[in-house]
């Protein structure tokens, strides 16, 4: 199967990034969301990102213009009927994803592949909702999508080898390195990363060290580019909580129990950089200011 048209559902950080790398790789892209304002923000993010690449000489003016020209937006899922591959990048909530994939499974052409950018929810469950489990797969990109090399590729119980091969080829054409993992809660990336972040939050709650010390120790002692608390702000504390809950439910092991501090911060709306306040505070451009 040759992929020519890619649909992306969700124009947030992840969805706009996926749309950008797909368009830059030569695919025609339809970016869909539920509100015009979301689509406008997504397109603005794509323009900023491509503009930075142009300023740094990483792409030519021609490549910049052609990539932008390949992205069109829509408020209608029905505009994805001719897509060869549809990538879901909406909120990390199984109920929301279920409702979306039930609709996509019914409207997409029979040969189309459906992919989820979920960071933790079992692919086999999502595949069942779509009604086409053989042509369903996990395609987990990392933030910021235009810069991060990895794509986790997760086959569900019934995902065909052909589907896997097509998605691996698409990821490589996008300039990514696809690595296949098994369909377990959190896959590999978040099964390792989120418990570390959760433990850092617990250490802060217990008063073991300040947030600056916790992040500084991981940056300076472990050579991490960003401390775990700042990284939680970058990911979004609501997303971190959702992933920890999936791990806790999926494995039934209290070592994955979300920190009470993480839960309280989400309840208070302190979700991190996207709202201007989490463990740190941020200006309107997302720069840390305190």
C-alpha atoms as a printed R data frame, in Angstrom:
    type eleno elety resid chain resno       x      y      z
1   ATOM     1    CA   UNK     A     1   0.000  0.000  0.000
2   ATOM     2    CA   UNK     A     2   1.303  3.453 -0.911
3   ATOM     3    CA   UNK     A     3   0.499  6.301  1.458
4   ATOM     4    CA   UNK     A     4  -0.103  9.643 -0.260
5   ATOM     5    CA   UNK     A     5  -2.598 11.428  2.003
6   ATOM     6    CA   UNK     A     6  -2.374 11.598  5.788
7   ATOM     7    CA   UNK     A     7  -5.093 12.801  8.114
8   ATOM     8    CA   UNK     A     8  -4.267 14.106 11.586
9   ATOM     9    CA   UNK     A     9  -7.001 14.500 14.203
10  ATOM    10    CA   UNK     A    10  -6.107 17.027 16.887
11  ATOM    11    CA   UNK     A    11  -4.245 20.280 16.191
12  ATOM    12    CA   UNK     A    12  -2.493 20.634 19.535
13  ATOM    13    CA   UNK     A    13   1.245 20.368 20.162
14  ATOM    14    CA   UNK     A    14   1.468 16.779 19.014
15  ATOM    15    CA   UNK     A    15  -1.013 16.909 16.163
16  ATOM    16    CA   UNK     A    16   0.420 20.067 14.611
17  ATOM    17    CA   UNK     A    17   3.917 18.592 14.903
18  ATOM    18    CA   UNK     A    18   2.832 15.362 13.204
19  ATOM    19    CA   UNK     A    19   1.135 17.358 10.438
20  ATOM    20    CA   UNK     A    20   4.328 19.368  9.944
21  ATOM    21    CA   UNK     A    21   6.677 16.399  9.596
22  ATOM    22    CA   UNK     A    22   4.204 14.617  7.322
23  ATOM    23    CA   UNK     A    23   3.912 17.662  5.031
24  ATOM    24    CA   UNK     A    24   7.683 18.172  5.052
25  ATOM    25    CA   UNK     A    25   8.066 14.544  3.945
26  ATOM    26    CA   UNK     A    26   5.894 15.212  0.902
27  ATOM    27    CA   UNK     A    27   2.526 13.910  2.084
28  ATOM    28    CA   UNK     A    28  -0.729 15.777  1.517
29  ATOM    29    CA   UNK     A    29  -2.125 16.480  5.000
30  ATOM    30    CA   UNK     A    30  -5.599 17.241  6.351
31  ATOM    31    CA   UNK     A    31  -5.496 18.539  9.937
32  ATOM    32    CA   UNK     A    32  -8.843 18.239 11.743
33  ATOM    33    CA   UNK     A    33 -10.042 19.663 15.041
34  ATOM    34    CA   UNK     A    34 -13.335 20.682 16.641
35  ATOM    35    CA   UNK     A    35 -12.844 24.477 16.636
36  ATOM    36    CA   UNK     A    36 -11.419 26.982 14.170
37  ATOM    37    CA   UNK     A    37  -9.354 28.565 16.959
38  ATOM    38    CA   UNK     A    38  -7.590 25.248 17.598
39  ATOM    39    CA   UNK     A    39  -6.784 24.902 13.902
40  ATOM    40    CA   UNK     A    40  -5.464 28.469 13.755
41  ATOM    41    CA   UNK     A    41  -3.156 27.822 16.714
42  ATOM    42    CA   UNK     A    42  -1.978 24.588 15.142
43  ATOM    43    CA   UNK     A    43  -1.175 26.277 11.838
44  ATOM    44    CA   UNK     A    44   0.600 29.111 13.672
45  ATOM    45    CA   UNK     A    45   2.772 26.539 15.462
46  ATOM    46    CA   UNK     A    46   3.636 24.888 12.139
47  ATOM    47    CA   UNK     A    47   4.560 28.252 10.604
48  ATOM    48    CA   UNK     A    48   6.778 29.150 13.582
49  ATOM    49    CA   UNK     A    49   8.542 25.817 13.534
50  ATOM    50    CA   UNK     A    50   9.160 25.834  9.778
51  ATOM    51    CA   UNK     A    51  10.257 29.470 10.048
52  ATOM    52    CA   UNK     A    52  12.909 28.545 12.615
53  ATOM    53    CA   UNK     A    53  14.171 25.747 10.364
54  ATOM    54    CA   UNK     A    54  14.378 28.246  7.493
55  ATOM    55    CA   UNK     A    55  16.270 30.825  9.584
56  ATOM    56    CA   UNK     A    56  18.789 28.194 10.658
57  ATOM    57    CA   UNK     A    57  19.325 27.017  7.088
58  ATOM    58    CA   UNK     A    58  17.953 23.538  7.753
59  ATOM    59    CA   UNK     A    59  15.400 23.864  4.943
60  ATOM    60    CA   UNK     A    60  15.166 25.995  1.810
61  ATOM    61    CA   UNK     A    61  12.523 28.620  1.117
62  ATOM    62    CA   UNK     A    62  11.070 26.280 -1.484
63  ATOM    63    CA   UNK     A    63  10.795 23.392  1.005
64  ATOM    64    CA   UNK     A    64   9.271 25.754  3.562
65  ATOM    65    CA   UNK     A    65   6.611 26.980  1.136
66  ATOM    66    CA   UNK     A    66   5.832 23.526 -0.244
67  ATOM    67    CA   UNK     A    67   5.356 22.036  3.246
68  ATOM    68    CA   UNK     A    68   2.929 24.800  4.221
69  ATOM    69    CA   UNK     A    69   1.094 24.347  0.947
70  ATOM    70    CA   UNK     A    70   0.494 20.654  1.646
71  ATOM    71    CA   UNK     A    71  -1.432 21.271  4.891
72  ATOM    72    CA   UNK     A    72  -5.122 22.052  4.793
73  ATOM    73    CA   UNK     A    73  -7.444 22.225  7.766
74  ATOM    74    CA   UNK     A    74 -10.996 21.106  8.406
75  ATOM    75    CA   UNK     A    75 -13.631 20.933 11.115
76  ATOM    76    CA   UNK     A    76 -15.149 17.811  9.515
77  ATOM    77    CA   UNK     A    77 -13.954 14.257 10.089
78  ATOM    78    CA   UNK     A    78 -15.677 13.410  6.807
79  ATOM    79    CA   UNK     A    79 -12.860 15.230  4.997
80  ATOM    80    CA   UNK     A    80 -10.600 12.305  5.947
81  ATOM    81    CA   UNK     A    81 -12.505  9.838  3.758
82  ATOM    82    CA   UNK     A    82  -9.734  9.726  1.165
83  ATOM    83    CA   UNK     A    83  -6.819  9.583  3.624
84  ATOM    84    CA   UNK     A    84  -4.547  6.534  3.384
85  ATOM    85    CA   UNK     A    85  -3.334  6.915  6.981
86  ATOM    86    CA   UNK     A    86  -5.148  8.729  9.806
87  ATOM    87    CA   UNK     A    87  -3.224  9.565 12.975
88  ATOM    88    CA   UNK     A    88  -5.170 10.408 16.137
89  ATOM    89    CA   UNK     A    89  -3.550 12.962 18.473
90  ATOM    90    CA   UNK     A    90  -6.336 13.999 20.833
91  ATOM    91    CA   UNK     A    91  -6.593 14.040 24.640
92  ATOM    92    CA   UNK     A    92  -5.181 11.006 26.490
93  ATOM    93    CA   UNK     A    93  -8.579  9.634 27.485
94  ATOM    94    CA   UNK     A    94  -9.770  6.193 26.417
95  ATOM    95    CA   UNK     A    95 -13.429  7.209 26.255
96  ATOM    96    CA   UNK     A    96 -12.706 10.130 23.924
97  ATOM    97    CA   UNK     A    97 -10.475  7.985 21.749
98  ATOM    98    CA   UNK     A    98 -13.084  5.233 21.626
99  ATOM    99    CA   UNK     A    99 -15.747  7.628 20.329
100 ATOM   100    CA   UNK     A   100 -13.359  9.000 17.730
101 ATOM   101    CA   UNK     A   101 -12.197  5.629 16.436
102 ATOM   102    CA   UNK     A   102 -15.738  4.312 16.208
103 ATOM   103    CA   UNK     A   103 -16.454  7.217 13.842
104 ATOM   104    CA   UNK     A   104 -13.182  6.942 11.928
105 ATOM   105    CA   UNK     A   105 -13.565  3.199 11.484
106 ATOM   106    CA   UNK     A   106 -16.942  3.776  9.849
107 ATOM   107    CA   UNK     A   107 -16.010  6.657  7.547
108 ATOM   108    CA   UNK     A   108 -12.438  5.887  6.433
109 ATOM   109    CA   UNK     A   109 -11.984  3.969  3.201
110 ATOM   110    CA   UNK     A   110 -11.572  0.193  3.755
111 ATOM   111    CA   UNK     A   111  -7.860  0.084  2.986
112 ATOM   112    CA   UNK     A   112  -6.965  3.059  5.208
113 ATOM   113    CA   UNK     A   113  -4.774  2.545  8.264
114 ATOM   114    CA   UNK     A   114  -5.771  4.100 11.589
115 ATOM   115    CA   UNK     A   115  -3.004  4.992 14.046
116 ATOM   116    CA   UNK     A   116  -3.070  6.343 17.579
117 ATOM   117    CA   UNK     A   117  -0.457  8.634 19.062
118 ATOM   118    CA   UNK     A   118  -1.485  7.438 22.529
119 ATOM   119    CA   UNK     A   119   1.351  7.387 25.027
120 ATOM   120    CA   UNK     A   120  -0.061  4.650 27.250
121 ATOM   121    CA   UNK     A   121  -3.522  3.255 26.360
122 ATOM   122    CA   UNK     A   122  -3.441 -0.356 25.040
123 ATOM   123    CA   UNK     A   123  -3.536 -0.470 21.255
124 ATOM   124    CA   UNK     A   124  -5.513 -3.720 21.200
125 ATOM   125    CA   UNK     A   125  -8.408 -2.016 23.021
126 ATOM   126    CA   UNK     A   126  -8.397  1.016 20.711
127 ATOM   127    CA   UNK     A   127  -8.155 -1.257 17.663
128 ATOM   128    CA   UNK     A   128 -11.325 -3.079 18.689
129 ATOM   129    CA   UNK     A   129 -13.272  0.175 18.813
130 ATOM   130    CA   UNK     A   130 -12.233  0.978 15.240
131 ATOM   131    CA   UNK     A   131 -13.770 -2.176 13.775
132 ATOM   132    CA   UNK     A   132 -10.611 -2.741 11.710
133 ATOM   133    CA   UNK     A   133  -8.027 -4.184 14.150
134 ATOM   134    CA   UNK     A   134  -5.845 -5.595 11.366
135 ATOM   135    CA   UNK     A   135  -5.348 -2.072 10.013
136 ATOM   136    CA   UNK     A   136  -4.819 -0.354 13.362
137 ATOM   137    CA   UNK     A   137  -1.517  0.484 15.070
138 ATOM   138    CA   UNK     A   138   0.153  2.672 17.655
139 ATOM   139    CA   UNK     A   139   2.378  5.417 16.276
140 ATOM   140    CA   UNK     A   140   3.735  7.256 19.319
141 ATOM   141    CA   UNK     A   141   5.626 10.440 18.427
142 ATOM   142    CA   UNK     A   142   7.569 12.526 20.934
143 ATOM   143    CA   UNK     A   143   7.396 16.211 21.771
144 ATOM   144    CA   UNK     A   144   8.503 18.398 20.036
145 ATOM   145    CA   UNK     A   145   7.688 16.213 17.048
146 ATOM   146    CA   UNK     A   146   9.776 18.114 14.445
147 ATOM   147    CA   UNK     A   147  12.921 17.661 16.583
148 ATOM   148    CA   UNK     A   148  12.545 14.292 18.296
149 ATOM   149    CA   UNK     A   149  13.861 11.284 16.395
150 ATOM   150    CA   UNK     A   150  11.857  8.441 17.902
151 ATOM   151    CA   UNK     A   151   8.525  6.916 16.937
152 ATOM   152    CA   UNK     A   152   7.366  3.988 19.072
153 ATOM   153    CA   UNK     A   153   5.483  1.545 16.838
154 ATOM   154    CA   UNK     A   154   3.037 -0.667 18.739
155 ATOM   155    CA   UNK     A   155   1.144 -3.529 17.131
156 ATOM   156    CA   UNK     A   156  -2.130 -4.635 18.655
157 ATOM   157    CA   UNK     A   157  -2.982 -8.313 19.003
158 ATOM   158    CA   UNK     A   158  -4.493 -8.392 15.492
159 ATOM   159    CA   UNK     A   159  -2.422 -5.739 13.681
160 ATOM   160    CA   UNK     A   160  -1.176 -7.149 10.385
161 ATOM   161    CA   UNK     A   161   2.455 -7.223  9.365
162 ATOM   162    CA   UNK     A   162   1.561 -5.200  6.270
163 ATOM   163    CA   UNK     A   163   0.142 -2.423  8.470
164 ATOM   164    CA   UNK     A   164   3.300 -2.436 10.557
165 ATOM   165    CA   UNK     A   165   5.515 -2.320  7.475
166 ATOM   166    CA   UNK     A   166   3.586  0.597  5.938
167 ATOM   167    CA   UNK     A   167   3.748  2.652  9.142
168 ATOM   168    CA   UNK     A   168   7.456  1.947  9.618
169 ATOM   169    CA   UNK     A   169   8.096  3.131  6.049
170 ATOM   170    CA   UNK     A   170   6.048  6.302  6.632
171 ATOM   171    CA   UNK     A   171   7.929  7.065  9.857
172 ATOM   172    CA   UNK     A   172  11.278  6.653  8.089
173 ATOM   173    CA   UNK     A   173  10.181  8.928  5.249
174 ATOM   174    CA   UNK     A   174   9.346 11.526  7.912
175 ATOM   175    CA   UNK     A   175  12.960 11.292  9.063
176 ATOM   176    CA   UNK     A   176  12.142  9.352 12.216
177 ATOM   177    CA   UNK     A   177  13.582  6.195 13.731
178 ATOM   178    CA   UNK     A   178  10.723  3.719 14.310
179 ATOM   179    CA   UNK     A   179  11.280  1.194 17.102
180 ATOM   180    CA   UNK     A   180   8.741 -1.572 17.674
181 ATOM   181    CA   UNK     A   181   7.548 -2.443 21.182
182 ATOM   182    CA   UNK     A   182   4.885 -4.783 22.530
183 ATOM   183    CA   UNK     A   183   1.394 -3.686 23.549
184 ATOM   184    CA   UNK     A   184   1.790 -3.254 27.315
185 ATOM   185    CA   UNK     A   185   0.572 -0.261 29.359
186 ATOM   186    CA   UNK     A   186   2.903  2.690 28.830
187 ATOM   187    CA   UNK     A   187   4.831  0.703 26.179
188 ATOM   188    CA   UNK     A   188   8.546  1.336 26.939
189 ATOM   189    CA   UNK     A   189   9.014  5.100 26.975
190 ATOM   190    CA   UNK     A   190   6.375  5.990 29.546
191 ATOM   191    CA   UNK     A   191   6.718  2.788 31.543
192 ATOM   192    CA   UNK     A   192  10.234  4.018 32.345
193 ATOM   193    CA   UNK     A   193   9.801  7.797 32.245
194 ATOM   194    CA   UNK     A   194   6.558  8.360 34.145
195 ATOM   195    CA   UNK     A   195   7.478  6.446 37.320
196 ATOM   196    CA   UNK     A   196  10.664  8.559 37.470
197 ATOM   197    CA   UNK     A   197   8.636 11.763 37.170
198 ATOM   198    CA   UNK     A   198   6.104 10.471 39.697
199 ATOM   199    CA   UNK     A   199   8.882  9.624 42.168
200 ATOM   200    CA   UNK     A   200  10.377 13.105 41.748
201 ATOM   201    CA   UNK     A   201   6.957 14.567 42.606
202 ATOM   202    CA   UNK     A   202   6.748 12.309 45.657
203 ATOM   203    CA   UNK     A   203  10.232 13.414 46.766
204 ATOM   204    CA   UNK     A   204   9.080 17.022 46.504
205 ATOM   205    CA   UNK     A   205   5.891 16.243 48.445
206 ATOM   206    CA   UNK     A   206   7.906 14.561 51.200
207 ATOM   207    CA   UNK     A   207  10.270 17.521 51.448
208 ATOM   208    CA   UNK     A   208  13.364 15.531 50.481
209 ATOM   209    CA   UNK     A   209  14.626 18.470 48.402
210 ATOM   210    CA   UNK     A   210  13.402 21.605 46.653
211 ATOM   211    CA   UNK     A   211  12.133 21.448 43.078
212 ATOM   212    CA   UNK     A   212  15.299 23.246 41.933
213 ATOM   213    CA   UNK     A   213  17.525 20.727 43.697
214 ATOM   214    CA   UNK     A   214  15.590 17.712 42.373
215 ATOM   215    CA   UNK     A   215  15.779 18.981 38.795
216 ATOM   216    CA   UNK     A   216  19.396 20.123 39.196
217 ATOM   217    CA   UNK     A   217  20.507 16.734 40.486
218 ATOM   218    CA   UNK     A   218  19.028 14.943 37.471
219 ATOM   219    CA   UNK     A   219  20.462 17.487 35.029
220 ATOM   220    CA   UNK     A   220  23.942 17.739 36.513
221 ATOM   221    CA   UNK     A   221  24.329 14.248 37.946
222 ATOM   222    CA   UNK     A   222  22.535 12.186 35.299
223 ATOM   223    CA   UNK     A   223  23.128 14.521 32.338
224 ATOM   224    CA   UNK     A   224  19.411 14.815 31.609
225 ATOM   225    CA   UNK     A   225  18.671 17.867 29.429
226 ATOM   226    CA   UNK     A   226  15.688 18.753 31.639
227 ATOM   227    CA   UNK     A   227  14.831 17.886 35.235
228 ATOM   228    CA   UNK     A   228  11.806 15.611 35.873
229 ATOM   229    CA   UNK     A   229   9.604 18.335 37.391
230 ATOM   230    CA   UNK     A   230  10.257 20.763 34.546
231 ATOM   231    CA   UNK     A   231   9.688 17.900 32.125
232 ATOM   232    CA   UNK     A   232   6.335 17.163 33.791
233 ATOM   233    CA   UNK     A   233   5.383 20.809 33.201
234 ATOM   234    CA   UNK     A   234   6.468 20.468 29.569
235 ATOM   235    CA   UNK     A   235   4.415 17.286 29.025
236 ATOM   236    CA   UNK     A   236   1.403 18.547 30.984
237 ATOM   237    CA   UNK     A   237   0.563 17.360 34.481
238 ATOM   238    CA   UNK     A   238  -2.854 16.160 33.362
239 ATOM   239    CA   UNK     A   239  -1.185 13.936 30.783
240 ATOM   240    CA   UNK     A   240   1.292 12.642 33.378
241 ATOM   241    CA   UNK     A   241  -1.586 11.784 35.712
242 ATOM   242    CA   UNK     A   242  -3.557 10.059 32.951
243 ATOM   243    CA   UNK     A   243  -0.549  7.898 32.031
244 ATOM   244    CA   UNK     A   244   0.152  6.961 35.666
245 ATOM   245    CA   UNK     A   245  -3.486  5.948 36.063
246 ATOM   246    CA   UNK     A   246  -3.247  3.737 32.968
247 ATOM   247    CA   UNK     A   247  -0.084  2.113 34.356
248 ATOM   248    CA   UNK     A   248  -1.654  1.649 37.804
249 ATOM   249    CA   UNK     A   249  -4.816  0.098 36.343
250 ATOM   250    CA   UNK     A   250  -3.035 -1.948 33.714
251 ATOM   251    CA   UNK     A   251  -0.463 -3.579 35.983
252 ATOM   252    CA   UNK     A   252  -2.436 -3.530 39.257
253 ATOM   253    CA   UNK     A   253   0.772 -2.630 41.086
254 ATOM   254    CA   UNK     A   254   0.933  0.211 43.623
255 ATOM   255    CA   UNK     A   255   4.421  1.154 42.500
256 ATOM   256    CA   UNK     A   256   2.558  2.982 39.711
257 ATOM   257    CA   UNK     A   257   0.169  4.796 42.087
258 ATOM   258    CA   UNK     A   258   0.057  8.503 41.123
259 ATOM   259    CA   UNK     A   259   1.514 10.873 43.686
260 ATOM   260    CA   UNK     A   260  -1.188 12.666 45.718
261 ATOM   261    CA   UNK     A   261   0.620 15.932 44.923
262 ATOM   262    CA   UNK     A   262   0.315 15.270 41.199
263 ATOM   263    CA   UNK     A   263  -3.401 14.603 41.598
264 ATOM   264    CA   UNK     A   264  -3.938 17.776 43.675
265 ATOM   265    CA   UNK     A   265  -2.107 19.955 41.171
266 ATOM   266    CA   UNK     A   266  -4.233 18.654 38.313
267 ATOM   267    CA   UNK     A   267  -7.387 19.240 40.358
268 ATOM   268    CA   UNK     A   268  -6.196 22.823 40.938
269 ATOM   269    CA   UNK     A   269  -5.640 23.386 37.217
270 ATOM   270    CA   UNK     A   270  -1.856 23.697 37.609
271 ATOM   271    CA   UNK     A   271  -1.149 21.736 34.452
272 ATOM   272    CA   UNK     A   272   2.273 23.093 33.545
273 ATOM   273    CA   UNK     A   273   3.637 25.190 30.745
274 ATOM   274    CA   UNK     A   274   0.496 25.114 28.597
275 ATOM   275    CA   UNK     A   275  -1.447 27.067 31.242
276 ATOM   276    CA   UNK     A   276   1.491 29.139 32.518
277 ATOM   277    CA   UNK     A   277   1.841 27.447 35.885
278 ATOM   278    CA   UNK     A   278   2.808 24.025 37.203
279 ATOM   279    CA   UNK     A   279   5.870 23.300 39.305
280 ATOM   280    CA   UNK     A   280   7.276 26.468 37.723
281 ATOM   281    CA   UNK     A   281   5.676 29.523 36.138
282 ATOM   282    CA   UNK     A   282   5.907 30.459 32.455
283 ATOM   283    CA   UNK     A   283   5.337 33.534 30.307
284 ATOM   284    CA   UNK     A   284   2.968 33.666 27.332
285 ATOM   285    CA   UNK     A   285   5.695 32.278 25.048
286 ATOM   286    CA   UNK     A   286   6.252 29.262 27.299
287 ATOM   287    CA   UNK     A   287   9.556 30.473 28.751
288 ATOM   288    CA   UNK     A   288  10.182 29.572 32.389
289 ATOM   289    CA   UNK     A   289  10.161 32.691 34.570
290 ATOM   290    CA   UNK     A   290   9.951 31.324 38.098
